[in-house]
Structures are given as structure tokens and as C-alpha cells.
Amino acid sequence: MRTFCVLAFVLVLAATASAATLHVAIDRQGFAGPIQMAVAPRVDGKPPEWSATKTLAAGKSAVTFDGLAEGLYVVLASGPRPLQRLSAKANLAADATTLRLVIPRSKTVLRASLAGKPLARAGIALTHGELRWHTELETGDDGRFAGELWEPGGYTANVTRDRTSAPHRVDVAITSKPLTIDVPDRHVRGRVVTADGTPLAGAIVNLRSEDHQGTLSVRTRSADDGRFEFFGVREADHTLTARAPSYLDSDATRFELRGAPAQRSIDVALTRGEPRAVRVVDTRGGPITGATLVTSCDGHVKSTAVTNTLGSADVAVPGGTSCAIYVLPKEGSLAVQRVHGSEPLLIRVPDGSSSLRLALQTDTGEPFSGMRLLMRIDGLVVAPEIARLLGSRGFSLVTNDEGSLSLQRIPAGTYEFWPYRTAAEGQMLYETAMEFAAPIALTVMTGENNATIRFQAR
């Protein structure tokens, strides 16, 4: 009943919200071509979903959008050429709002190269750094693109030499000064096949790269012959995984790629798993809908599933391997259960009635920022790959600038932690954790829990 009342309240608000009008006036500054106008509700950090578009014919300089809901919007003016893009924010109130755009009279030159040599017919996809809209261009046979530039600023550039490879990704500042994007001559190639060696098309292949700049994940899909390529990868520590419907996820392949030129060839074999019926309930026996189930075997993510309205799901489990199923309900909390035999599993999720704020400091009180933690809950070690999934759901095991982390809506119990810096250190700790006592051991009680751990410098 509570959910129904909230939804009904939101629907009433939407139905009674005032309609707004947006007038856009454009100073063409001599540009005489057609201009397409688009508006989209603005959601920070997400690409715009254009809700209304209109085209200004050549010579026209004003357009009106009626019937828009009040709120924040992204407005984009587009000419025929790729860098003829000009965007702005608009805050629409009940009264009419007027937005004025001035098209600048500037040009730019972009060049793409591979290890200093022109990259002919390279595709460059650009995403605006703040408002997240997207445009694409292609270099000529000389690796060069020249054209008008309506909006200088910061962009994320994805450079490809063909449509079958994952891109080289880099942040750039585009101005009227010529810009060269030089792609390093480092590549990762391979094939995705089934257990009998048959090429597998359409598999999602993910390459995660970690270096001093942070972590970058890039995805591509295997071609009809199972082949994939990552183009111009970072000089970094890399982790490659692959997955496809009806197959178990591959084990993670970890490797370094240094220097240039450098390349790595990796073939990935995917196998089918054995189905296992799982039902997830709360402490009162009620079904938990929409919970994510993650199957982890020997520290590797092997499959994922989501529970239905009955709290049920079928998960794929490899035979003859030690596995555990992690349950991540949408409302919070966490449950882990080892897989034994072939019988259906009933997993009861404890209440997420606790929270933990953990701060790591030196003996002089300086924070340990960017420190990762390997975690063991009630005797079960959480593999680093699982920890990354938890982090994407707000359950981060990495300390912030103040050297602390906050775990919300977690079950009460015994929590143990090993701090580490690199992925290689984390994997080594995971493989040996059962042999050593953790340097941090806490009993988390119901309610708020706070702990500060200070380490002496060696």
C-alpha cells in the first residue's frame, strides 16, 4: 500500500504540473545554413534524451517549444557539419523562458595519428564533458579533419580505425588551435569461442585498465568470426573478461602491457553452466523482488541473475567448482551462501539494520585516501571482482579523500579487512586470506558503528 500511495502522489503531481514555453533566439553570425534545435530534460552525468526537435530553415533565427514541463533542460543547436554544435542549459519556469545563442565564428583542425603516423579514415566520437551530448566525425586519408567549431571546451574522444575494434579513449580540450590525438601502438586482440572451439559472435568483451590515472573500462562485442580488438590501450595493468547469454562468464585474465609497440593476443573460451533454482526471502519469509544474484567461483564472477516477483531466479553454476552466491537486494543488505549439491537453494537475507563508518589514518592522523579493502564477512572472503560490483551499487570498499568509507544498510556481524593499493596486491591477499588474521577486525552491531584505525609508519 505504501508503494502505491507514493506512485499515485507522483502521478498527480505530473498531471497538474504547469506547462512551460521556451523561446530560442539565435545570432547566426553569418552562418546561413539550416539549424536543428533539440531539447532534453537535464540529468547530471547522463546523456540527454531529446524530447523535442525542430528545424530552423536557412535564414531563420528563432524557434519556440510549447508544452514543456517545468524544470532543467539541455538545448542543442546543430548544423550540418560534426563540430557545428552549440549547447546551453535552460531553467524553465511557468512563464515563458527566452534563451539566446550566439554562433561563434571559429574553426579548428583535428588530427588522428597512430604512433606519430597519420590515421586515415579514423572515426572520432566526441562526448561533451558536462552536458554529455554526442557527435561523430571522420578524418581524411591524411588523418586530418577541418571545420567550423561552435563550442570549444572539454570532450571525451573515442578514436577507432574501424568499427570492429573498441576505441582508444582520451579526454581532450578542443579549441581553435590544431589538436592532434596520437594513439599509442598498444593493442589487445583475440577470439571468443565455445568449449569446442566454435567462434562465438556478439559476446561482450570488457577490458579494465588500472594505472596512476585511475581505472578505465572499455567494452566491445566479438565479430561473426569471434574476433575482438581493443585499440590503443593504456600502458597499465589490465583485466579482460567476456560474457554471453546462456554462457558462464569467463575467468578474468590479468596481464601488463608496457611500452610501444606492444600487443597481447588472448583467446577466451565460454562454457555453459548447470542451472540452479534459487529463491530469495527476507527474515520474515517474504519474497525479495529485483535482487541481483552474483555467482562467484574461485574468486571469479561466473554468472548474474535477477529475482522475479516471487523472489525466484535460475542461476548458472559450473560443475565441480567451489562457488558462492551473493545476493544484493535493491533496498540494501547483503547475503552470501555457498553452493553445495544440486538441490534448489533458499537464501534468507538478514536485515540491513547496521552501518559502518571506517577511517584509516597514519599514527599522526593523516588520512589514507584511495586505499582499497579486501573484506571478510562472518568468515567468507569477498573476492575483489565482487567488491567492484558492490562498489557500483554504493557499497564502496575504497577510502575517500578523508581516508574513510561508509557502508550503509549492512547486516550485523563480524567484518574483517585487509588494506591494499593495487589489483595485484588485492588478488594476492584474496588467495592467501584464509591463512592469515586480518589486520582490521570489527564486530558490527545493529545501528551506527564508527571505527578509526591508525597505522604506524614503517
Tab-separated table of C-alpha atoms in Angstrom:
chain	number	residue	atom	x	y	z
A	1	MET	CA	0.000	0.000	0.000
A	2	ARG	CA	2.803	2.406	0.799
A	3	THR	CA	4.355	1.995	-2.646
A	4	PHE	CA	1.015	2.516	-4.340
A	5	CYS	CA	0.366	5.750	-2.448
A	6	VAL	CA	3.759	7.186	-3.382
A	7	LEU	CA	3.260	6.360	-7.064
A	8	ALA	CA	-0.188	7.877	-7.050
A	9	PHE	CA	1.168	11.068	-5.482
A	10	VAL	CA	3.856	11.388	-8.141
A	11	LEU	CA	1.335	10.837	-10.921
A	12	VAL	CA	-0.921	13.577	-9.573
A	13	LEU	CA	1.992	15.992	-9.463
A	14	ALA	CA	2.941	15.154	-13.045
A	15	ALA	CA	-0.615	15.610	-14.246
A	16	THR	CA	-1.030	19.013	-12.587
A	17	ALA	CA	2.423	20.458	-13.375
A	18	SER	CA	2.338	23.704	-15.319
A	19	ALA	CA	3.358	23.686	-18.964
A	20	ALA	CA	6.269	25.951	-19.884
A	21	THR	CA	7.349	27.666	-23.090
A	22	LEU	CA	10.906	28.015	-24.370
A	23	HIS	CA	11.838	30.670	-26.929
A	24	VAL	CA	15.270	30.261	-28.545
A	25	ALA	CA	16.826	33.185	-30.426
A	26	ILE	CA	19.998	32.564	-32.427
A	27	ASP	CA	22.546	35.114	-33.580
A	28	ARG	CA	23.836	33.368	-36.697
A	29	GLN	CA	26.987	35.490	-37.065
A	30	GLY	CA	26.900	34.923	-40.822
A	31	PHE	CA	26.006	31.197	-40.786
A	32	ALA	CA	23.261	30.779	-43.391
A	33	GLY	CA	22.547	27.015	-43.294
A	34	PRO	CA	19.748	25.060	-41.585
A	35	ILE	CA	19.943	24.513	-37.827
A	36	GLN	CA	18.294	21.658	-35.982
A	37	MET	CA	17.179	22.513	-32.450
A	38	ALA	CA	16.691	19.848	-29.762
A	39	VAL	CA	15.722	19.981	-26.087
A	40	ALA	CA	16.036	17.320	-23.389
A	41	PRO	CA	15.477	17.185	-19.622
A	42	ARG	CA	18.849	17.633	-17.916
A	43	VAL	CA	20.134	14.857	-15.683
A	44	ASP	CA	23.669	15.499	-14.450
A	45	GLY	CA	26.185	12.948	-15.694
A	46	LYS	CA	23.788	11.260	-18.127
A	47	PRO	CA	23.447	11.734	-21.889
A	48	PRO	CA	20.413	13.768	-22.929
A	49	GLU	CA	17.311	12.024	-24.228
A	50	TRP	CA	15.898	14.510	-26.732
A	51	SER	CA	12.199	15.063	-26.105
A	52	ALA	CA	11.503	17.664	-28.797
A	53	THR	CA	13.210	18.741	-32.019
A	54	LYS	CA	12.579	21.442	-34.615
A	55	THR	CA	14.496	22.630	-37.673
A	56	LEU	CA	15.267	26.263	-38.414
A	57	ALA	CA	15.333	26.776	-42.165
A	58	ALA	CA	18.203	28.722	-43.699
A	59	GLY	CA	17.975	32.361	-42.653
A	60	LYS	CA	15.528	31.781	-39.772
A	61	SER	CA	16.755	32.729	-36.294
A	62	ALA	CA	14.003	31.989	-33.768
A	63	VAL	CA	12.059	28.939	-32.651
A	64	THR	CA	9.547	28.201	-29.882
A	65	PHE	CA	8.908	24.983	-27.923
A	66	ASP	CA	5.499	24.868	-26.217
A	67	GLY	CA	4.070	22.430	-23.692
A	68	LEU	CA	7.288	21.554	-21.893
A	69	ALA	CA	7.214	20.586	-18.232
A	70	GLU	CA	8.903	22.982	-15.827
A	71	GLY	CA	12.460	22.062	-14.923
A	72	LEU	CA	16.066	21.966	-16.123
A	73	TYR	CA	16.855	21.309	-19.788
A	74	VAL	CA	19.718	20.906	-22.244
A	75	VAL	CA	19.297	22.827	-25.500
A	76	LEU	CA	21.384	21.891	-28.543
A	77	ALA	CA	21.732	23.720	-31.857
A	78	SER	CA	23.225	21.571	-34.661
A	79	GLY	CA	24.447	22.486	-38.110
A	80	PRO	CA	25.197	20.015	-40.921
A	81	ARG	CA	28.890	19.579	-40.001
A	82	PRO	CA	30.040	17.474	-36.986
A	83	LEU	CA	31.516	20.313	-34.891
A	84	GLN	CA	28.699	22.722	-35.656
A	85	ARG	CA	27.206	22.104	-32.237
A	86	LEU	CA	26.271	24.711	-29.635
A	87	SER	CA	24.614	23.793	-26.330
A	88	ALA	CA	23.280	25.563	-23.256
A	89	LYS	CA	21.351	24.940	-20.064
A	90	ALA	CA	17.843	26.293	-19.594
A	91	ASN	CA	15.727	26.528	-16.447
A	92	LEU	CA	12.072	26.553	-17.496
A	93	ALA	CA	9.564	28.144	-15.150
A	94	ALA	CA	5.802	28.590	-15.556
A	95	ASP	CA	6.319	31.770	-17.557
A	96	ALA	CA	7.955	31.789	-20.970
A	97	THR	CA	11.752	31.493	-20.959
A	98	THR	CA	13.972	33.022	-23.641
A	99	LEU	CA	17.395	31.573	-24.432
A	100	ARG	CA	19.840	33.439	-26.668
A	101	LEU	CA	22.606	31.583	-28.522
A	102	VAL	CA	25.444	33.189	-30.450
A	103	ILE	CA	27.210	31.056	-33.049
A	104	PRO	CA	30.948	31.814	-32.831
A	105	ARG	CA	32.966	32.436	-35.984
A	106	SER	CA	35.780	29.973	-35.253
A	107	LYS	CA	37.351	26.941	-36.908
A	108	THR	CA	39.599	24.118	-35.814
A	109	VAL	CA	41.722	21.242	-37.122
A	110	LEU	CA	41.808	17.775	-35.569
A	111	ARG	CA	44.399	15.159	-36.479
A	112	ALA	CA	44.484	11.496	-35.537
A	113	SER	CA	47.700	9.517	-35.643
A	114	LEU	CA	48.964	6.085	-34.605
A	115	ALA	CA	52.425	6.275	-33.028
A	116	GLY	CA	53.007	9.537	-34.896
A	117	LYS	CA	51.786	8.354	-38.303
A	118	PRO	CA	48.531	9.756	-39.815
A	119	LEU	CA	45.495	7.575	-39.090
A	120	ALA	CA	43.466	7.581	-42.298
A	121	ARG	CA	39.676	7.399	-42.093
A	122	ALA	CA	39.709	7.261	-38.318
A	123	GLY	CA	36.388	7.637	-36.558
A	124	ILE	CA	36.346	10.136	-33.672
A	125	ALA	CA	33.269	10.131	-31.421
A	126	LEU	CA	33.110	13.175	-29.130
A	127	THR	CA	31.068	13.479	-25.941
A	128	HIS	CA	30.624	16.910	-24.356
A	129	GLY	CA	32.331	16.934	-20.969
A	130	GLU	CA	29.485	18.487	-18.992
A	131	LEU	CA	26.216	18.117	-20.897
A	132	ARG	CA	27.089	14.686	-22.378
A	133	TRP	CA	25.709	15.197	-25.898
A	134	HIS	CA	27.438	13.345	-28.694
A	135	THR	CA	28.784	13.960	-32.202
A	136	GLU	CA	30.972	11.972	-34.619
A	137	LEU	CA	33.465	12.837	-37.336
A	138	GLU	CA	35.870	11.022	-39.647
A	139	THR	CA	39.376	12.033	-40.646
A	140	GLY	CA	40.510	12.080	-44.267
A	141	ASP	CA	43.192	9.980	-45.897
A	142	ASP	CA	45.776	12.277	-44.286
A	143	GLY	CA	44.326	11.697	-40.783
A	144	ARG	CA	43.013	15.274	-40.706
A	145	PHE	CA	39.612	16.892	-40.123
A	146	ALA	CA	38.999	20.624	-40.518
A	147	GLY	CA	35.782	22.523	-39.942
A	148	GLU	CA	33.842	25.143	-38.039
A	149	LEU	CA	33.848	24.878	-34.241
A	150	TRP	CA	30.785	26.223	-32.471
A	151	GLU	CA	31.591	25.057	-28.944
A	152	PRO	CA	35.189	24.931	-27.714
A	153	GLY	CA	35.762	23.050	-24.464
A	154	GLY	CA	36.366	19.684	-22.867
A	155	TYR	CA	35.297	16.454	-24.554
A	156	THR	CA	35.869	12.731	-24.240
A	157	ALA	CA	37.186	11.410	-27.557
A	158	ASN	CA	36.798	7.787	-28.666
A	159	VAL	CA	39.103	7.065	-31.609
A	160	THR	CA	38.704	3.966	-33.798
A	161	ARG	CA	40.369	2.890	-37.032
A	162	ASP	CA	37.448	0.616	-37.930
A	163	ARG	CA	34.038	-0.197	-36.497
A	164	THR	CA	35.027	-3.659	-35.244
A	165	SER	CA	37.513	-2.514	-32.578
A	166	ALA	CA	36.967	-0.978	-29.177
A	167	PRO	CA	38.107	2.671	-29.166
A	168	HIS	CA	41.085	4.493	-27.750
A	169	ARG	CA	39.520	6.829	-25.174
A	170	VAL	CA	41.069	10.115	-24.063
A	171	ASP	CA	39.903	13.444	-22.618
A	172	VAL	CA	40.713	16.418	-24.859
A	173	ALA	CA	40.250	20.186	-24.968
A	174	ILE	CA	39.114	21.370	-28.399
A	175	THR	CA	39.861	24.998	-29.259
A	176	SER	CA	40.673	26.980	-32.370
A	177	LYS	CA	44.255	25.711	-32.083
A	178	PRO	CA	45.045	22.500	-34.013
A	179	LEU	CA	44.746	19.341	-31.914
A	180	THR	CA	46.463	16.000	-32.535
A	181	ILE	CA	45.249	12.824	-30.858
A	182	ASP	CA	48.142	10.375	-31.025
A	183	VAL	CA	47.030	6.808	-30.352
A	184	PRO	CA	49.670	4.594	-28.704
A	185	ASP	CA	50.687	1.490	-30.632
A	186	ARG	CA	49.378	-0.914	-27.967
A	187	HIS	CA	46.582	-3.325	-28.776
A	188	VAL	CA	44.777	-6.327	-27.300
A	189	ARG	CA	43.293	-8.837	-29.745
A	190	GLY	CA	41.741	-12.263	-29.576
A	191	ARG	CA	38.766	-14.504	-30.209
A	192	VAL	CA	35.779	-15.670	-28.194
A	193	VAL	CA	34.942	-19.327	-28.789
A	194	THR	CA	32.779	-22.037	-27.246
A	195	ALA	CA	34.205	-25.050	-25.429
A	196	ASP	CA	34.544	-26.965	-28.721
A	197	GLY	CA	36.327	-24.076	-30.459
A	198	THR	CA	33.346	-22.693	-32.415
A	199	PRO	CA	33.556	-18.880	-32.846
A	200	LEU	CA	31.017	-17.025	-30.704
A	201	ALA	CA	29.614	-13.789	-32.148
A	202	GLY	CA	28.107	-10.995	-30.098
A	203	ALA	CA	29.884	-11.778	-26.822
A	204	ILE	CA	30.582	-8.731	-24.656
A	205	VAL	CA	34.315	-8.396	-24.021
A	206	ASN	CA	35.411	-5.977	-21.288
A	207	LEU	CA	38.923	-4.608	-20.742
A	208	ARG	CA	39.575	-2.853	-17.431
A	209	SER	CA	42.811	-0.851	-17.236
A	210	GLU	CA	44.313	0.425	-13.978
A	211	ASP	CA	47.180	2.897	-13.685
A	212	HIS	CA	48.077	6.142	-11.893
A	213	GLN	CA	45.270	7.919	-13.787
A	214	GLY	CA	42.645	5.623	-12.278
A	215	THR	CA	40.510	2.840	-13.721
A	216	LEU	CA	39.121	2.782	-17.260
A	217	SER	CA	36.710	0.119	-18.556
A	218	VAL	CA	36.062	-0.286	-22.292
A	219	ARG	CA	33.721	-2.809	-23.924
A	220	THR	CA	33.340	-4.287	-27.370
A	221	ARG	CA	31.480	-7.192	-28.965
A	222	SER	CA	33.005	-10.151	-30.749
A	223	ALA	CA	32.523	-10.213	-34.536
A	224	ASP	CA	30.916	-13.019	-36.557
A	225	ASP	CA	34.200	-14.935	-36.506
A	226	GLY	CA	34.551	-14.396	-32.747
A	227	ARG	CA	37.343	-11.835	-33.092
A	228	PHE	CA	37.701	-8.687	-30.979
A	229	GLU	CA	40.246	-5.885	-30.656
A	230	PHE	CA	40.998	-3.117	-28.175
A	231	PHE	CA	42.746	-0.277	-29.967
A	232	GLY	CA	45.425	1.962	-28.453
A	233	VAL	CA	45.124	0.727	-24.858
A	234	ARG	CA	46.789	2.368	-21.894
A	235	GLU	CA	50.174	1.393	-20.519
A	236	ALA	CA	48.672	-0.254	-17.456
A	237	ASP	CA	47.615	-3.372	-15.577
A	238	HIS	CA	44.734	-4.934	-17.498
A	239	THR	CA	41.907	-7.353	-16.740
A	240	LEU	CA	39.960	-8.934	-19.605
A	241	THR	CA	36.620	-10.752	-19.237
A	242	ALA	CA	33.929	-11.958	-21.638
A	243	ARG	CA	30.291	-12.956	-21.262
A	244	ALA	CA	27.405	-14.019	-23.479
A	245	PRO	CA	23.767	-15.069	-22.924
A	246	SER	CA	23.381	-18.729	-21.851
A	247	TYR	CA	27.101	-18.991	-21.052
A	248	LEU	CA	29.127	-18.663	-17.880
A	249	ASP	CA	31.249	-15.536	-17.617
A	250	SER	CA	34.898	-16.157	-18.399
A	251	ASP	CA	37.555	-16.151	-15.721
A	252	ALA	CA	39.400	-12.834	-15.569
A	253	THR	CA	42.684	-12.748	-17.485
A	254	ARG	CA	45.141	-10.337	-15.880
A	255	PHE	CA	48.249	-9.009	-17.600
A	256	GLU	CA	50.502	-5.979	-18.001
A	257	LEU	CA	51.097	-4.140	-21.263
A	258	ARG	CA	54.046	-1.763	-21.267
A	259	GLY	CA	55.987	0.125	-23.876
A	260	ALA	CA	55.164	0.596	-27.553
A	261	PRO	CA	54.714	-1.086	-29.873
A	262	ALA	CA	53.095	-3.801	-27.754
A	263	GLN	CA	50.234	-6.199	-28.213
A	264	ARG	CA	48.630	-9.134	-26.450
A	265	SER	CA	46.645	-11.947	-28.050
A	266	ILE	CA	44.042	-13.681	-25.864
A	267	ASP	CA	41.530	-16.359	-26.805
A	268	VAL	CA	38.576	-16.737	-24.449
A	269	ALA	CA	36.524	-19.946	-24.222
A	270	LEU	CA	32.992	-19.706	-22.788
A	271	THR	CA	31.178	-22.732	-21.417
A	272	ARG	CA	27.587	-23.366	-20.465
A	273	GLY	CA	26.736	-23.831	-16.794
A	274	GLU	CA	24.310	-26.009	-14.872
A	275	PRO	CA	21.026	-24.275	-13.974
A	276	ARG	CA	20.287	-23.906	-10.271
A	277	ALA	CA	16.946	-22.729	-8.870
A	278	VAL	CA	17.283	-20.072	-6.162
A	279	ARG	CA	14.614	-18.402	-4.042
A	280	VAL	CA	15.421	-15.280	-2.019
A	281	VAL	CA	13.354	-14.218	1.006
A	282	ASP	CA	13.644	-11.695	3.837
A	283	THR	CA	13.811	-12.519	7.548
A	284	ARG	CA	10.015	-12.901	7.662
A	285	GLY	CA	9.934	-15.275	4.696
A	286	GLY	CA	8.607	-12.735	2.177
A	287	PRO	CA	9.970	-12.847	-1.392
A	288	ILE	CA	12.568	-10.244	-2.380
A	289	THR	CA	11.912	-8.941	-5.891
A	290	GLY	CA	14.602	-7.494	-8.144
A	291	ALA	CA	17.566	-8.725	-6.110
A	292	THR	CA	20.770	-9.266	-8.088
A	293	LEU	CA	22.370	-12.690	-7.716
A	294	VAL	CA	26.078	-12.961	-8.470
A	295	THR	CA	27.714	-16.378	-8.694
A	296	SER	CA	31.380	-16.306	-7.700
A	297	CYS	CA	33.610	-19.346	-8.234
A	298	ASP	CA	37.241	-19.345	-7.056
A	299	GLY	CA	37.131	-15.549	-6.957
A	300	HIS	CA	35.721	-15.114	-10.471
A	301	VAL	CA	32.250	-13.848	-11.394
A	302	LYS	CA	30.649	-16.645	-13.418
A	303	SER	CA	27.034	-15.520	-13.858
A	304	THR	CA	24.416	-12.999	-12.759
A	305	ALA	CA	20.629	-13.154	-12.444
A	306	VAL	CA	17.742	-11.097	-11.035
A	307	THR	CA	14.891	-12.426	-8.904
A	308	ASN	CA	11.294	-12.200	-10.160
A	309	THR	CA	8.166	-11.170	-8.229
A	310	LEU	CA	8.253	-14.495	-6.374
A	311	GLY	CA	11.844	-13.941	-5.307
A	312	SER	CA	12.975	-16.722	-7.639
A	313	ALA	CA	15.684	-16.950	-10.278
A	314	ASP	CA	17.684	-19.548	-12.167
A	315	VAL	CA	21.431	-19.098	-11.954
A	316	ALA	CA	24.131	-20.803	-13.988
A	317	VAL	CA	26.745	-22.609	-11.925
A	318	PRO	CA	29.797	-24.510	-13.227
A	319	GLY	CA	30.068	-28.114	-12.130
A	320	GLY	CA	32.771	-29.363	-9.798
A	321	THR	CA	33.874	-25.933	-8.595
A	322	SER	CA	33.657	-24.189	-5.239
A	323	CYS	CA	31.103	-21.393	-5.648
A	324	ALA	CA	29.112	-18.897	-3.603
A	325	ILE	CA	26.045	-16.844	-4.492
A	326	TYR	CA	25.939	-13.207	-3.394
A	327	VAL	CA	22.509	-11.609	-3.011
A	328	LEU	CA	22.281	-7.819	-3.477
A	329	PRO	CA	18.725	-6.569	-2.803
A	330	LYS	CA	17.756	-3.188	-4.251
A	331	GLU	CA	16.749	-1.966	-0.788
A	332	GLY	CA	20.145	-2.757	0.719
A	333	SER	CA	21.667	-5.501	2.891
A	334	LEU	CA	23.717	-8.443	1.658
A	335	ALA	CA	23.644	-12.231	1.865
A	336	VAL	CA	26.149	-14.869	0.828
A	337	GLN	CA	25.580	-18.607	0.568
A	338	ARG	CA	27.876	-21.357	-0.588
A	339	VAL	CA	26.589	-23.722	-3.265
A	340	HIS	CA	26.511	-27.409	-2.361
A	341	GLY	CA	24.944	-30.268	-4.310
A	342	SER	CA	22.249	-29.734	-6.919
A	343	GLU	CA	19.168	-29.040	-4.797
A	344	PRO	CA	17.235	-25.740	-5.094
A	345	LEU	CA	18.556	-23.049	-2.768
A	346	LEU	CA	16.629	-20.912	-0.313
A	347	ILE	CA	18.598	-17.815	0.695
A	348	ARG	CA	17.352	-15.742	3.613
A	349	VAL	CA	18.646	-12.158	3.586
A	350	PRO	CA	19.305	-10.599	7.003
A	351	ASP	CA	18.005	-7.125	7.730
A	352	GLY	CA	20.317	-4.330	6.656
A	353	SER	CA	19.938	-2.688	10.051
A	354	SER	CA	23.536	-1.582	10.528
A	355	SER	CA	26.004	0.927	9.132
A	356	LEU	CA	29.763	1.224	9.434
A	357	ARG	CA	31.985	4.252	9.014
A	358	LEU	CA	35.621	3.181	8.901
A	359	ALA	CA	38.501	5.676	8.836
A	360	LEU	CA	42.129	4.755	8.074
A	361	GLN	CA	44.850	7.124	9.294
A	362	THR	CA	48.558	7.268	9.982
A	363	ASP	CA	49.706	7.432	13.604
A	364	THR	CA	49.867	11.229	13.150
A	365	GLY	CA	46.283	11.454	11.930
A	366	GLU	CA	46.935	11.785	8.177
A	367	PRO	CA	44.239	10.072	6.066
A	368	PHE	CA	44.926	7.044	3.856
A	369	SER	CA	42.979	8.096	0.751
A	370	GLY	CA	42.382	5.808	-2.218
A	371	MET	CA	43.063	2.714	-0.100
A	372	ARG	CA	41.175	-0.432	-1.131
A	373	LEU	CA	39.973	-3.018	1.321
A	374	LEU	CA	39.594	-6.768	0.987
A	375	MET	CA	36.636	-7.751	3.188
A	376	ARG	CA	35.649	-10.928	5.002
A	377	ILE	CA	32.108	-11.223	6.393
A	378	ASP	CA	31.405	-13.884	9.001
A	379	GLY	CA	34.321	-15.953	7.696
A	380	LEU	CA	33.664	-15.612	3.942
A	381	VAL	CA	36.146	-13.509	1.938
A	382	VAL	CA	34.634	-11.207	-0.710
A	383	ALA	CA	36.680	-11.508	-3.901
A	384	PRO	CA	37.969	-8.240	-5.455
A	385	GLU	CA	35.792	-8.783	-8.542
A	386	ILE	CA	32.692	-8.997	-6.337
A	387	ALA	CA	33.856	-5.933	-4.406
A	388	ARG	CA	33.890	-3.946	-7.661
A	389	LEU	CA	30.267	-4.947	-8.288
A	390	LEU	CA	29.367	-3.884	-4.763
A	391	GLY	CA	31.085	-0.556	-5.384
A	392	SER	CA	28.861	0.116	-8.394
A	393	ARG	CA	25.885	-0.203	-6.026
A	394	GLY	CA	27.141	2.304	-3.480
A	395	PHE	CA	28.881	-0.331	-1.317
A	396	SER	CA	32.366	1.024	-1.962
A	397	LEU	CA	35.437	-0.575	-0.375
A	398	VAL	CA	37.745	2.313	-1.354
A	399	THR	CA	38.559	5.144	1.067
A	400	ASN	CA	37.737	8.718	0.053
A	401	ASP	CA	39.922	11.833	0.306
A	402	GLU	CA	39.358	11.855	4.080
A	403	GLY	CA	40.599	8.277	4.316
A	404	SER	CA	37.202	6.870	5.244
A	405	LEU	CA	34.466	4.718	3.757
A	406	SER	CA	30.837	4.306	4.721
A	407	LEU	CA	28.893	1.057	4.406
A	408	GLN	CA	25.166	1.637	4.738
A	409	ARG	CA	22.305	-0.835	5.279
A	410	ILE	CA	24.527	-3.810	6.018
A	411	PRO	CA	23.778	-6.831	8.240
A	412	ALA	CA	25.212	-7.017	11.733
A	413	GLY	CA	28.120	-9.434	12.068
A	414	THR	CA	31.888	-9.816	12.094
A	415	TYR	CA	33.702	-7.759	9.451
A	416	GLU	CA	37.421	-8.105	8.744
A	417	PHE	CA	39.541	-6.009	6.366
A	418	TRP	CA	42.938	-6.073	4.650
A	419	PRO	CA	44.064	-2.727	3.133
A	420	TYR	CA	45.831	-2.781	-0.255
A	421	ARG	CA	46.710	-0.465	-3.135
A	422	THR	CA	46.912	-2.349	-6.440
A	423	ALA	CA	44.789	-5.006	-8.127
A	424	ALA	CA	47.715	-7.429	-7.981
A	425	GLU	CA	48.026	-6.930	-4.208
A	426	GLY	CA	44.283	-7.461	-3.793
A	427	GLN	CA	44.348	-10.722	-5.721
A	428	MET	CA	47.324	-11.996	-3.702
A	429	LEU	CA	45.580	-11.125	-0.440
A	430	TYR	CA	42.402	-12.862	-1.592
A	431	GLU	CA	44.264	-16.051	-2.437
A	432	THR	CA	46.004	-16.162	0.974
A	433	ALA	CA	43.409	-14.519	3.248
A	434	MET	CA	42.267	-17.774	4.864
A	435	GLU	CA	45.816	-18.377	6.089
A	436	PHE	CA	46.267	-15.092	7.971
A	437	ALA	CA	44.428	-12.997	10.508
A	438	ALA	CA	43.098	-9.699	9.165
A	439	PRO	CA	44.754	-6.512	10.475
A	440	ILE	CA	41.286	-4.982	10.995
A	441	ALA	CA	38.540	-6.985	12.749
A	442	LEU	CA	35.275	-5.376	13.850
A	443	THR	CA	32.034	-6.586	15.394
A	444	VAL	CA	29.278	-4.568	13.713
A	445	MET	CA	26.194	-4.176	15.900
A	446	THR	CA	22.688	-3.103	14.930
A	447	GLY	CA	22.635	0.663	14.358
A	448	GLU	CA	25.507	3.026	13.616
A	449	ASN	CA	29.090	1.842	14.026
A	450	ASN	CA	32.209	4.022	13.794
A	451	ALA	CA	35.847	2.976	13.866
A	452	THR	CA	39.150	4.755	13.284
A	453	ILE	CA	42.212	2.624	12.582
A	454	ARG	CA	45.683	4.135	12.855
A	455	PHE	CA	48.743	2.510	11.321
A	456	GLN	CA	52.319	3.148	12.347
A	457	ALA	CA	54.731	4.133	9.615
A	458	ARG	CA	57.414	1.517	8.921
